[in-house]
Coordinates of C-alpha atoms in Angstrom, one line a residue:
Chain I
X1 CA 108.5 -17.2 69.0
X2 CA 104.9 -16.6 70.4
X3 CA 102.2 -17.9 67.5
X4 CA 101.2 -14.4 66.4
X5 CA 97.2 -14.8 66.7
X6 CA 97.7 -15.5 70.4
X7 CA 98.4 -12.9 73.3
X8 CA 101.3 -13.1 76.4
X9 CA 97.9 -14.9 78.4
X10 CA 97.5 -17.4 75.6
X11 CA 94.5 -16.3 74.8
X12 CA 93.1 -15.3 71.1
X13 CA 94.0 -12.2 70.1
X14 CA 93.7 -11.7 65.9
X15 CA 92.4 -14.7 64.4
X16 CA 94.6 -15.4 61.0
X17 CA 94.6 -18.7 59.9
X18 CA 93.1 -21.8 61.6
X19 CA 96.7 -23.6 60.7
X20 CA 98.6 -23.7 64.0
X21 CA 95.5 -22.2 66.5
X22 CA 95.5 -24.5 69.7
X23 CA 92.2 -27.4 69.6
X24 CA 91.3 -25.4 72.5
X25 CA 90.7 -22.2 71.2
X26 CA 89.3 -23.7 67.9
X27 CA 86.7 -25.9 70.4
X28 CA 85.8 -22.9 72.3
X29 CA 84.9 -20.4 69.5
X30 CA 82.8 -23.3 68.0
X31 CA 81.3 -23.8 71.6
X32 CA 80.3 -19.6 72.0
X33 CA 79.1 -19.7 68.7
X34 CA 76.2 -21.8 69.7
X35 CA 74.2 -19.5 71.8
X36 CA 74.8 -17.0 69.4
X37 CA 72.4 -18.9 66.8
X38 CA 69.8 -17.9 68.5
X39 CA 69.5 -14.1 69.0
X40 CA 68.5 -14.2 65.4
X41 CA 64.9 -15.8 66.5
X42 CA 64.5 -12.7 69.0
X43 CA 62.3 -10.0 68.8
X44 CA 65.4 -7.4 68.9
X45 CA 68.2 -8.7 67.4
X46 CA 71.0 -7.3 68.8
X47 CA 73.7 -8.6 71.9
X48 CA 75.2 -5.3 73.9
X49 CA 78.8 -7.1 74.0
X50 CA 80.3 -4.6 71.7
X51 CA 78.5 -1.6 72.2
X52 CA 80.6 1.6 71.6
X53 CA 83.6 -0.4 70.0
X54 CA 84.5 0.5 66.2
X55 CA 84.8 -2.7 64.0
X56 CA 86.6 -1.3 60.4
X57 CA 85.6 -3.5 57.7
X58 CA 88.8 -3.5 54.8
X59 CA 87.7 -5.2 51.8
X60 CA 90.8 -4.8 49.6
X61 CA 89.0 -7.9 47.0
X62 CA 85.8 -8.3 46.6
X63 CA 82.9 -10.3 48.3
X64 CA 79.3 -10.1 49.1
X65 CA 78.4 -12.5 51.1
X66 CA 81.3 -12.4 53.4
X67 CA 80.9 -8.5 54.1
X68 CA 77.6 -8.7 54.7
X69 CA 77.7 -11.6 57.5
X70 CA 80.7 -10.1 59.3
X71 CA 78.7 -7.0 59.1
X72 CA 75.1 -8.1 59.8
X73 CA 77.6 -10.2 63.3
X74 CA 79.1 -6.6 63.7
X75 CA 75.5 -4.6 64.0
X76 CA 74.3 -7.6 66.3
X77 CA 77.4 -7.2 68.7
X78 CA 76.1 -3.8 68.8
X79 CA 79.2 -2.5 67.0
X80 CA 79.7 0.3 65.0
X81 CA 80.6 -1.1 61.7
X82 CA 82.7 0.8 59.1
X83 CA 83.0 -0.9 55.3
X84 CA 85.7 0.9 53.6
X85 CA 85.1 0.8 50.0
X86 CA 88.3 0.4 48.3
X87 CA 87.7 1.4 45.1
X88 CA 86.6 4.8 46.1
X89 CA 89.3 4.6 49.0
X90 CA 93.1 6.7 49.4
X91 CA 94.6 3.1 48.3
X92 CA 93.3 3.6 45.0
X93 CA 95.0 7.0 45.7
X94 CA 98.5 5.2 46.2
X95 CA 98.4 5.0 50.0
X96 CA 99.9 2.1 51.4
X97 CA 98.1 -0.7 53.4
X98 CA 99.8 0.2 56.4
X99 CA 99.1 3.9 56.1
X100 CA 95.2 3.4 55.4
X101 CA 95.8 0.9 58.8
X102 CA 97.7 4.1 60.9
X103 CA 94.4 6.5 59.9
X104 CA 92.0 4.1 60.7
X105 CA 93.7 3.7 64.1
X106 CA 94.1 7.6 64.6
X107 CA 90.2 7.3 64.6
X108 CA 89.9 5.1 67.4
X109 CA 89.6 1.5 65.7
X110 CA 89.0 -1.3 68.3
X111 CA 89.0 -4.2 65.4
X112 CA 90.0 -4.5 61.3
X113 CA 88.1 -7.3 58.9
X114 CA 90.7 -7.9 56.3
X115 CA 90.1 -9.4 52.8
X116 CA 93.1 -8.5 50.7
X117 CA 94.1 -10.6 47.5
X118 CA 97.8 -11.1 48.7
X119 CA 98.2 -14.1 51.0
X120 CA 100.1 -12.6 54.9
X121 CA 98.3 -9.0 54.2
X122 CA 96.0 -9.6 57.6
X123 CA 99.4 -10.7 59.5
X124 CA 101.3 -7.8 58.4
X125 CA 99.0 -5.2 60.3
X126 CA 98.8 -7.7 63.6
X127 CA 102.4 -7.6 63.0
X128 CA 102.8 -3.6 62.3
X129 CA 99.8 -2.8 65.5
X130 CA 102.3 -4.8 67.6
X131 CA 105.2 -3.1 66.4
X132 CA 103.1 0.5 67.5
X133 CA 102.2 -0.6 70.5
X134 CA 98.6 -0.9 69.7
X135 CA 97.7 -4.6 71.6
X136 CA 94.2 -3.7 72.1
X137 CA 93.4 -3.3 68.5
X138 CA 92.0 -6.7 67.0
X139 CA 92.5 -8.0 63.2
X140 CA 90.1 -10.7 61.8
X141 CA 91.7 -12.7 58.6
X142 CA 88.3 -12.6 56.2
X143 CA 90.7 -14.3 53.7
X144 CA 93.9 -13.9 52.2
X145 CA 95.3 -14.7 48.6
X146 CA 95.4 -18.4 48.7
X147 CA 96.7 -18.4 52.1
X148 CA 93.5 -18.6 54.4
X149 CA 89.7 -18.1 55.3
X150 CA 89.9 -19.2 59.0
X151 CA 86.3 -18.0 59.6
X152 CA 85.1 -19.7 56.7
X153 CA 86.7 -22.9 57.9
X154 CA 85.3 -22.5 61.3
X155 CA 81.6 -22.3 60.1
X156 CA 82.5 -25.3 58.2
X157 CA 83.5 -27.2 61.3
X158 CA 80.4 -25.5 63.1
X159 CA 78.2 -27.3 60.5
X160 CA 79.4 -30.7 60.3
X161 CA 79.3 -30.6 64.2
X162 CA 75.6 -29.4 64.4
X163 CA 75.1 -32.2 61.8
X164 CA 77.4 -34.9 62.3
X165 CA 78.5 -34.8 66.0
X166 CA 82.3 -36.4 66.6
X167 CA 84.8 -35.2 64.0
X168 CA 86.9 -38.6 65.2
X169 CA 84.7 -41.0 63.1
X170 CA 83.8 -38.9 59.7
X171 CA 85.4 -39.3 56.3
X172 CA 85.3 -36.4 54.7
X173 CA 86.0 -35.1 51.0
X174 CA 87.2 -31.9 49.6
X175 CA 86.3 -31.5 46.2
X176 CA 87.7 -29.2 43.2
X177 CA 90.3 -26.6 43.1
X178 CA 92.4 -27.0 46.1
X179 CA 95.2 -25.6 44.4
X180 CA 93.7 -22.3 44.4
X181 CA 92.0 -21.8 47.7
X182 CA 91.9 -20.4 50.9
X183 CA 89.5 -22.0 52.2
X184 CA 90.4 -25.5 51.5
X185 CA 93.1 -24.7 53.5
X186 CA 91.5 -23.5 56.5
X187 CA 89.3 -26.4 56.3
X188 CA 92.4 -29.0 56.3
X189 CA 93.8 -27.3 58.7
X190 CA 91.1 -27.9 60.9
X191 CA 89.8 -30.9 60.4
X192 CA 93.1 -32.2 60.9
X193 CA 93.1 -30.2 64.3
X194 CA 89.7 -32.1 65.1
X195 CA 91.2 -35.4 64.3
X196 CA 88.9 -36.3 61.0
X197 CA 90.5 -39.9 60.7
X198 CA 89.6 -40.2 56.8
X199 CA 90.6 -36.7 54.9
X200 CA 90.0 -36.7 51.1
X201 CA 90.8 -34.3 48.5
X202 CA 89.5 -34.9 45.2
X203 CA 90.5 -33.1 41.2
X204 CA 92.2 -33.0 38.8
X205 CA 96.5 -32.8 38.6
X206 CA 96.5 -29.3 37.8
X207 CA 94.5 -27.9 40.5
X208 CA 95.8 -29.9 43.3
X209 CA 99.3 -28.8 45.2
X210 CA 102.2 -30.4 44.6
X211 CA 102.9 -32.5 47.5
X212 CA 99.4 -32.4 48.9
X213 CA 99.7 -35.4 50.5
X214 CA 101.9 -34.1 52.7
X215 CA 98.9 -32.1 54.7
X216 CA 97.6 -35.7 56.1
X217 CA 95.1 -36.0 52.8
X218 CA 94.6 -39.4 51.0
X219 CA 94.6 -38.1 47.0
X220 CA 91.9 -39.1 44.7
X221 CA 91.7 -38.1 40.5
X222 CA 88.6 -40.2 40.3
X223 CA 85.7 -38.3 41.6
X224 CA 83.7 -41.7 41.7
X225 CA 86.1 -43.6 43.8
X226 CA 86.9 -40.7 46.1
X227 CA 83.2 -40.1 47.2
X228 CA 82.5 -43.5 48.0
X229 CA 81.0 -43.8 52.1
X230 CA 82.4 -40.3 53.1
X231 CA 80.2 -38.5 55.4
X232 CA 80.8 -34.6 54.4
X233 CA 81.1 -33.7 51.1
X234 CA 82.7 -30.4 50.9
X235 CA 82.6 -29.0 47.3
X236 CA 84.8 -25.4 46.1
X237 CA 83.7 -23.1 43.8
X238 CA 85.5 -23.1 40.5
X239 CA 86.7 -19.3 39.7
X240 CA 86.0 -18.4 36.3
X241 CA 89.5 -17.3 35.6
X242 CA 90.9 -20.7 35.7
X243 CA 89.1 -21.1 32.4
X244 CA 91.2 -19.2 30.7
X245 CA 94.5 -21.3 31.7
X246 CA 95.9 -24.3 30.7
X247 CA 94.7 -25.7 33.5
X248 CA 91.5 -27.4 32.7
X249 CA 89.7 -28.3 29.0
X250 CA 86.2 -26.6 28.9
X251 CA 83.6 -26.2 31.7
X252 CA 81.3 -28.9 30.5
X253 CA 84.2 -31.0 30.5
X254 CA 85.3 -29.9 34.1
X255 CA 81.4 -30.7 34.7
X256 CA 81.4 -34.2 33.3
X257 CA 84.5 -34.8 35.5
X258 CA 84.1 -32.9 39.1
X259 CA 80.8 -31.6 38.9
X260 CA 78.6 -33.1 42.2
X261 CA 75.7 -34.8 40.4
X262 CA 72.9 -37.1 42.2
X263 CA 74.4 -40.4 40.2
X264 CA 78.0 -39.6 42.0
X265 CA 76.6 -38.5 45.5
X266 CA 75.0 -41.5 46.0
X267 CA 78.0 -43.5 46.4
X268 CA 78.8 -41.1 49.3
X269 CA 76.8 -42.3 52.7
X270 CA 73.3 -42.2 52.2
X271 CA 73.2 -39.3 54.8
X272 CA 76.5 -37.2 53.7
X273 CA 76.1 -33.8 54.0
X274 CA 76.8 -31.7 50.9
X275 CA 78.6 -28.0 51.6
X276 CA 79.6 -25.5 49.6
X277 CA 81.3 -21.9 50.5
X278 CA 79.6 -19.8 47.6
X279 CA 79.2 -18.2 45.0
X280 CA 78.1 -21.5 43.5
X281 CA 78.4 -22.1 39.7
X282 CA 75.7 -24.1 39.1
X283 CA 76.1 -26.7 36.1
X284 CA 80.3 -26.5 36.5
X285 CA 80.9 -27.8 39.8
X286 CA 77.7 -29.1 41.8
X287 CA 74.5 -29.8 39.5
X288 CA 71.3 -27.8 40.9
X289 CA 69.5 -30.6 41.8
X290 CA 72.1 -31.7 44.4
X291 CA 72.2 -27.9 45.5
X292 CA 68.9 -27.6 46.2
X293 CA 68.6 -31.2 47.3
X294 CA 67.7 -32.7 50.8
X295 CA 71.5 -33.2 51.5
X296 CA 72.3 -29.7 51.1
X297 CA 73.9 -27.8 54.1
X298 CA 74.8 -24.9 52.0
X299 CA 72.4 -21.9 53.7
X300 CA 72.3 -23.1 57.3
X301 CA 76.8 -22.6 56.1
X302 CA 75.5 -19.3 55.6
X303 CA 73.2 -18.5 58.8
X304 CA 75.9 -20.5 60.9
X305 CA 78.8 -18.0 59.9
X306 CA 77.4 -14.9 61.2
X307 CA 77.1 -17.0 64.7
X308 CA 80.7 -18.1 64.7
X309 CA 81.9 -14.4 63.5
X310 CA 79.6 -13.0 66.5
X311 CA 81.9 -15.8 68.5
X312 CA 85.5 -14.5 67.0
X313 CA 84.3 -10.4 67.6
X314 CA 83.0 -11.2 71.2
X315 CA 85.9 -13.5 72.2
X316 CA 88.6 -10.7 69.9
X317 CA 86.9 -7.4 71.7
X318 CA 87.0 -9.3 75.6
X319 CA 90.5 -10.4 75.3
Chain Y
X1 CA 76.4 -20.1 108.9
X2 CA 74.3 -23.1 109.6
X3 CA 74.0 -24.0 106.3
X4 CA 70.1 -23.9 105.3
X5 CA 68.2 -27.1 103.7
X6 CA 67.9 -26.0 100.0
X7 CA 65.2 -28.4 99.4
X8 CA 62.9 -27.4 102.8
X9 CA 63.8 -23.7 100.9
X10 CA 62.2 -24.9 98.1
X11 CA 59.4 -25.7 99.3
X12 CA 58.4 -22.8 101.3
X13 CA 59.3 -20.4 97.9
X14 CA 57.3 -22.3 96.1
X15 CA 54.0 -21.6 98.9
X16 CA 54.8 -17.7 98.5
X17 CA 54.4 -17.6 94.8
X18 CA 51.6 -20.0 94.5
X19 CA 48.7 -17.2 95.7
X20 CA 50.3 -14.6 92.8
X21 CA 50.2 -17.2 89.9
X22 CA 47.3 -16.5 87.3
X23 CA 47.2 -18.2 84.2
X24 CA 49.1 -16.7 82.1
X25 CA 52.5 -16.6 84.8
X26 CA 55.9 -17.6 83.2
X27 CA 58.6 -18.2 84.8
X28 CA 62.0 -17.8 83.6
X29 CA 65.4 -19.2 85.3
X30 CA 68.9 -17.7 85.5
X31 CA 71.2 -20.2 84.3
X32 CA 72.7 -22.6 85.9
X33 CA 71.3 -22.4 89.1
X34 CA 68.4 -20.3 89.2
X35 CA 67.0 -22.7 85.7
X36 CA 67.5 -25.8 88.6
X37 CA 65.1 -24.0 91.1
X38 CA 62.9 -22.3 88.1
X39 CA 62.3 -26.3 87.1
X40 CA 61.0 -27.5 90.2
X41 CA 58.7 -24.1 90.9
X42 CA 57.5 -24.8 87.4
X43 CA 56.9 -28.7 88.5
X44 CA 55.4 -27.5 91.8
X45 CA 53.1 -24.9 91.0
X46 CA 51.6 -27.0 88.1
X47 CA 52.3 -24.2 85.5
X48 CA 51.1 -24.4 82.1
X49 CA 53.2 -21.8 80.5
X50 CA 56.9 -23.2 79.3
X51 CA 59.7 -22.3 81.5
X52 CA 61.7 -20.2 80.1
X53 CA 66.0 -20.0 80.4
X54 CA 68.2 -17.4 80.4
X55 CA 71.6 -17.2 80.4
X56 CA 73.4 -13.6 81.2
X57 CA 76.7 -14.1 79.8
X58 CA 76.2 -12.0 76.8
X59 CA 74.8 -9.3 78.7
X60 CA 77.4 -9.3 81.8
X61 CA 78.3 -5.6 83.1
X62 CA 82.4 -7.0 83.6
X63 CA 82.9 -8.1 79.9
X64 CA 84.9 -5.1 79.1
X65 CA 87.3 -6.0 82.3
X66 CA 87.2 -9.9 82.1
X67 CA 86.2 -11.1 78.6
X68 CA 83.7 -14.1 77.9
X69 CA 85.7 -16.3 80.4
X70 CA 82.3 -18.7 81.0
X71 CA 81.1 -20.7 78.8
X72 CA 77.6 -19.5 78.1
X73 CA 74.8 -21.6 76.8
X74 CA 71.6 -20.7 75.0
X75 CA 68.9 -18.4 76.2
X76 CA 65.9 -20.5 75.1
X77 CA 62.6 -18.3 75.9
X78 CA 59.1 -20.6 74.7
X79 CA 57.1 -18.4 76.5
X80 CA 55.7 -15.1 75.4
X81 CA 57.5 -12.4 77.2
X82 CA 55.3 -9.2 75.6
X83 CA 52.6 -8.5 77.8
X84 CA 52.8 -11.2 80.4
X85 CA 53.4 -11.8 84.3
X86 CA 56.7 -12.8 84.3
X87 CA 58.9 -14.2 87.5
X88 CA 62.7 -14.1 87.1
X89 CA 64.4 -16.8 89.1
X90 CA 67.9 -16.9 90.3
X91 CA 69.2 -19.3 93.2
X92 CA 71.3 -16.7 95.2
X93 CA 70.3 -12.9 94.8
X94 CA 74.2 -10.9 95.9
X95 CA 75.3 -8.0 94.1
X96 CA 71.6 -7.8 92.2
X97 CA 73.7 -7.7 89.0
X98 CA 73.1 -10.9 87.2
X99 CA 69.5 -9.6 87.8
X100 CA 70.1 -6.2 85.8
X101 CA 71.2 -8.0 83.0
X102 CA 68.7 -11.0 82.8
X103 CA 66.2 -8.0 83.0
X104 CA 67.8 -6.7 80.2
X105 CA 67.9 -9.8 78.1
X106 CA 63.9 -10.8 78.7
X107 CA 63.0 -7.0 77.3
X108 CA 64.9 -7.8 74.6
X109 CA 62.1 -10.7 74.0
X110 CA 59.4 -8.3 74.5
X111 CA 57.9 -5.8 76.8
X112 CA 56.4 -8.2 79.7
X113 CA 53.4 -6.5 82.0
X114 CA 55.4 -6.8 85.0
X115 CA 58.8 -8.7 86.0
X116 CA 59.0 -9.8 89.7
X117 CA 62.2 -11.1 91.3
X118 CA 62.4 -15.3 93.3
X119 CA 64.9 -16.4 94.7
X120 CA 66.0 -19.0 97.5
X121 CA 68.9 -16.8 99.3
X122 CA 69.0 -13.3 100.0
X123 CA 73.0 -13.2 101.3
X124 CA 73.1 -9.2 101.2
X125 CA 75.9 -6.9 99.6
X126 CA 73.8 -5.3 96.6
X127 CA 75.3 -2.7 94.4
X128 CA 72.2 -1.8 92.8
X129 CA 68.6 -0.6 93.7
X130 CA 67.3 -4.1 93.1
X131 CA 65.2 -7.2 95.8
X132 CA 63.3 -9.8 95.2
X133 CA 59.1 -10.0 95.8
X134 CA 59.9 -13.8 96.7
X135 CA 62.6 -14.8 99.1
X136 CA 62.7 -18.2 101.1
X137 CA 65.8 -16.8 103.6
X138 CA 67.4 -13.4 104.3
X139 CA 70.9 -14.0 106.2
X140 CA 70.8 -11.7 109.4
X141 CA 74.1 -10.5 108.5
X142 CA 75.8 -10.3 104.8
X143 CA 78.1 -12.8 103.7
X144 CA 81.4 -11.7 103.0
X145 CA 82.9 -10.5 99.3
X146 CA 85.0 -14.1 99.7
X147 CA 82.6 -16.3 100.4
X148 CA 80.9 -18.0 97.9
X149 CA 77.2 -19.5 98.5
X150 CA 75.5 -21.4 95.2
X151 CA 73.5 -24.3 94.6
X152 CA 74.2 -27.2 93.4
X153 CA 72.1 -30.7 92.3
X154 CA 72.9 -34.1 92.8
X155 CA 72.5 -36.8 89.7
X156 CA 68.5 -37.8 91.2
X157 CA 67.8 -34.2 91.5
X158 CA 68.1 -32.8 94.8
X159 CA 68.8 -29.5 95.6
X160 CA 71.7 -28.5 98.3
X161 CA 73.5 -25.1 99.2
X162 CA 77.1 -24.7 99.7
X163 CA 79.3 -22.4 101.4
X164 CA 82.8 -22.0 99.9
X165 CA 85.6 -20.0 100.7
X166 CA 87.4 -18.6 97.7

């Protein structure tokens, strides 16, 4: 079976999860995103590469600052950028995904953003514009359920390379509620890809997978011990709703535990880079004085990821 | 074709700018080649304005038809575009293409006071109302579509043509 992100050329056709996509494709989009950082020091801010294409943004779940960068990368591109609001949308109507996806195509759409809350939602419409015959229509993965946030994970990997060079000698630690997401998947998946020869996830039992190991990760419970020399800390936000569960005592506790504070970064390398995807909660699982501290790589994340989603659009749209 | 000493070239480009340049001249090359030759005009002509570099991938007129195949590098611009003299460089001016959209990436910098066009080879075949103010050698007679003539630069630097049939 043909690996559904790629086309009959082998090149990159919808990008939907990092897990699987060839080193060479992953190297490459990191590689095109580079130039791209600069057009935002220009005087006119904009690239012609997608001028006169439709880019449909479908945010079935919420999210700011992901919308806005794959929007503010859209308008750059020179693309005419749609955000569907869903709660005013016909799904809130009872129109199906996959009829909202056959409108949207009846007015011309050239590429769909998808966040949707169920994990395989982005695959189902490559899947269903394949089935219709519709193979120069594009579909970006801008996560799904707990499945994947590929471009998330490659703004990651953009980072650590602008600030650490060779992926081959880094250790590098994921910390905090693995369990739940998407984009601690993405980033296994491709730091694995990248050959990262030390792979840490630290947290607690209850919001690790079962099995975890099993994804070429050494397991830590002890926050102290599993920091100690990595390069690339790599915290994940805590969602609020996992307070209600069983799954952890209070957030003070959680805090006292797995919250990033100066006293445990510093047994990390003296130069480890600290990362975090956002929305941060401050005081649950990174303290503000490491968020705001020297080591902290967490807007340049931000800046970087409109350059590697003007990479995925450019190299989408030309294949 | 005899093919013509890049460096000697060179040299005799660099004499026809060097009566236009006034202080505030800045030149910009056309990556890859055209940034090689843009380097040593700089070097020759004693220029104190940074060289500028472009690169025209994200501005290429085929994307639509061939996708970004190249792997394209970073425009890096030090020098202020808005108002000033500026001189494009490319190594080998052809279809005058790669010059449309290098002209359309430096506006995007600015509005310079006037853009004029130097390059080593003239090899014919345009496809748009576009030629060069400096021009070290016009072939006689156009190359053809399959030939392929670009510069190229040894580890210590120097400069060479070559003729390849594709």
């Amino acid at each position: 079976m043909r690996n559904p992100q790629l086309n009959k050329h082998g090149e990159l056709q919808h990008l939907l999860t990092l897990d699987g996509l060839p080193r060479e494709i992953l190297i490459k989009i990191l590689d095109i995103a580079a130039p791209f950082t600069e057009v935002a020091e220009r005087e006119v801010k904009k690239l012609p590469l997608l001028r006169g294409k439709s880019i449909f943004n479908l945010f079935f779940e919420n999210s700011t600052r992901t919308r806005t960068t794959f929007e503010i990368a859209a308008k750059r591109l020179s693309a005419d950028v749609v955000n569907l609001n869903v709660s005013t949308s016909s799904t809130a109507k009872g129109e199906s995904l996959l009829d909202t996806v056959d409108n949207l195509c009846a007015m011309q759409a050239d590429m769909f953003v998808v966040r949707h809350a169920s994990s395989g939602a982005p695959v189902l419409i490559a899947q269903h514009l394949q089935a219709c015959g519709h193979d120069d229509i594009h579909v970006v993965n801008a996560g799904d359920g707990r499945h994947a946030h590929p471009t998330q994970g490659l703004l990651d990997m953009y980072t650590i390379r602008h600030c650490k060079g060779d992926f081959t000698r880094l250790s590098v630690a994921i910390v905090g509620d693995v369990l739940h997401s998407r984009v601690a998947r993405s980033q296994i998946a491709a730091l694995k890809t990248l050959g990262v020869p030390d792979l840490r996830v630290i947290g607690p039992k209850t919001l690790l997978p079962t099995a975890v190991e099993h994804m070429g990760v050494r397991v830590f419970h002890d926050m102290r011990e599993g920091l100690r020399d990595v390069d690339v800390v790599m915290m994940l936000r805590l969602q609020n709703e996992r307070m209600n569960g069983a799954l952890l005592p209070t957030a003070q506790e959680y805090y006292k535990m797995w919250g990033l504070t100066a006293e445990k970064l510093a047994l990390a390398r003296p130069d480890a880079i600290v990362m975090h995807p956002g929305p941060m909660n401050r005081g649950v699982e990174i303290d503000s004085s490491v968020a705001d501290g020297a080591q902290a790589v967490i807007l340049k994340q931000v800046t970087y990821g409109i350059a590697v989603r003007m990479a995925v659009m450019s190299m989408l749209a030309g294949n | 074709m005899q093919i013509p000493d890049a460096e000697a070239l060179c040299r005799e480009l660099a004499d026809q700018i060097r009566p236009h340049v006034t202080p505030d001249t800045a030149l910009v090359g056309i990556r890859t080649g055209g940034l090689w030759l843009a380097e040593r005009l700089h070097a020759e002509l004693g220029l104190s304005t940074p060289l500028g570099a472009i690169d025209v991938s994200f501005y290429r007129d085929d994307y639509a038809a061939k996708g970004l195949h190249a792997n394209p590098q970073r425009t890096d611009i030090p020098c202020k575009v808005e108002g000033a003299p500026i001189v494009l460089v490319d190594d080998v001016l052809y279809t005058g293409r790669t010059t449309r959209a290098a002209l359309n990436e430096l506006f995007d910098y600015g509005r310079p006071s006037r853009v004029e066009l130097a390059v080593l080879v003239d090899r014919g075949g345009r496809e748009l109302p576009v030629a060069a103010r400096f021009c070290a050698l016009t072939l006689s007679a156009p190359l053809a579509a399959s030939q392929v003539l670009e510069l190229e630069r040894t580890a210590d630097g120097t400069l060479s043509l070559r003729l390849t049939d594709a």
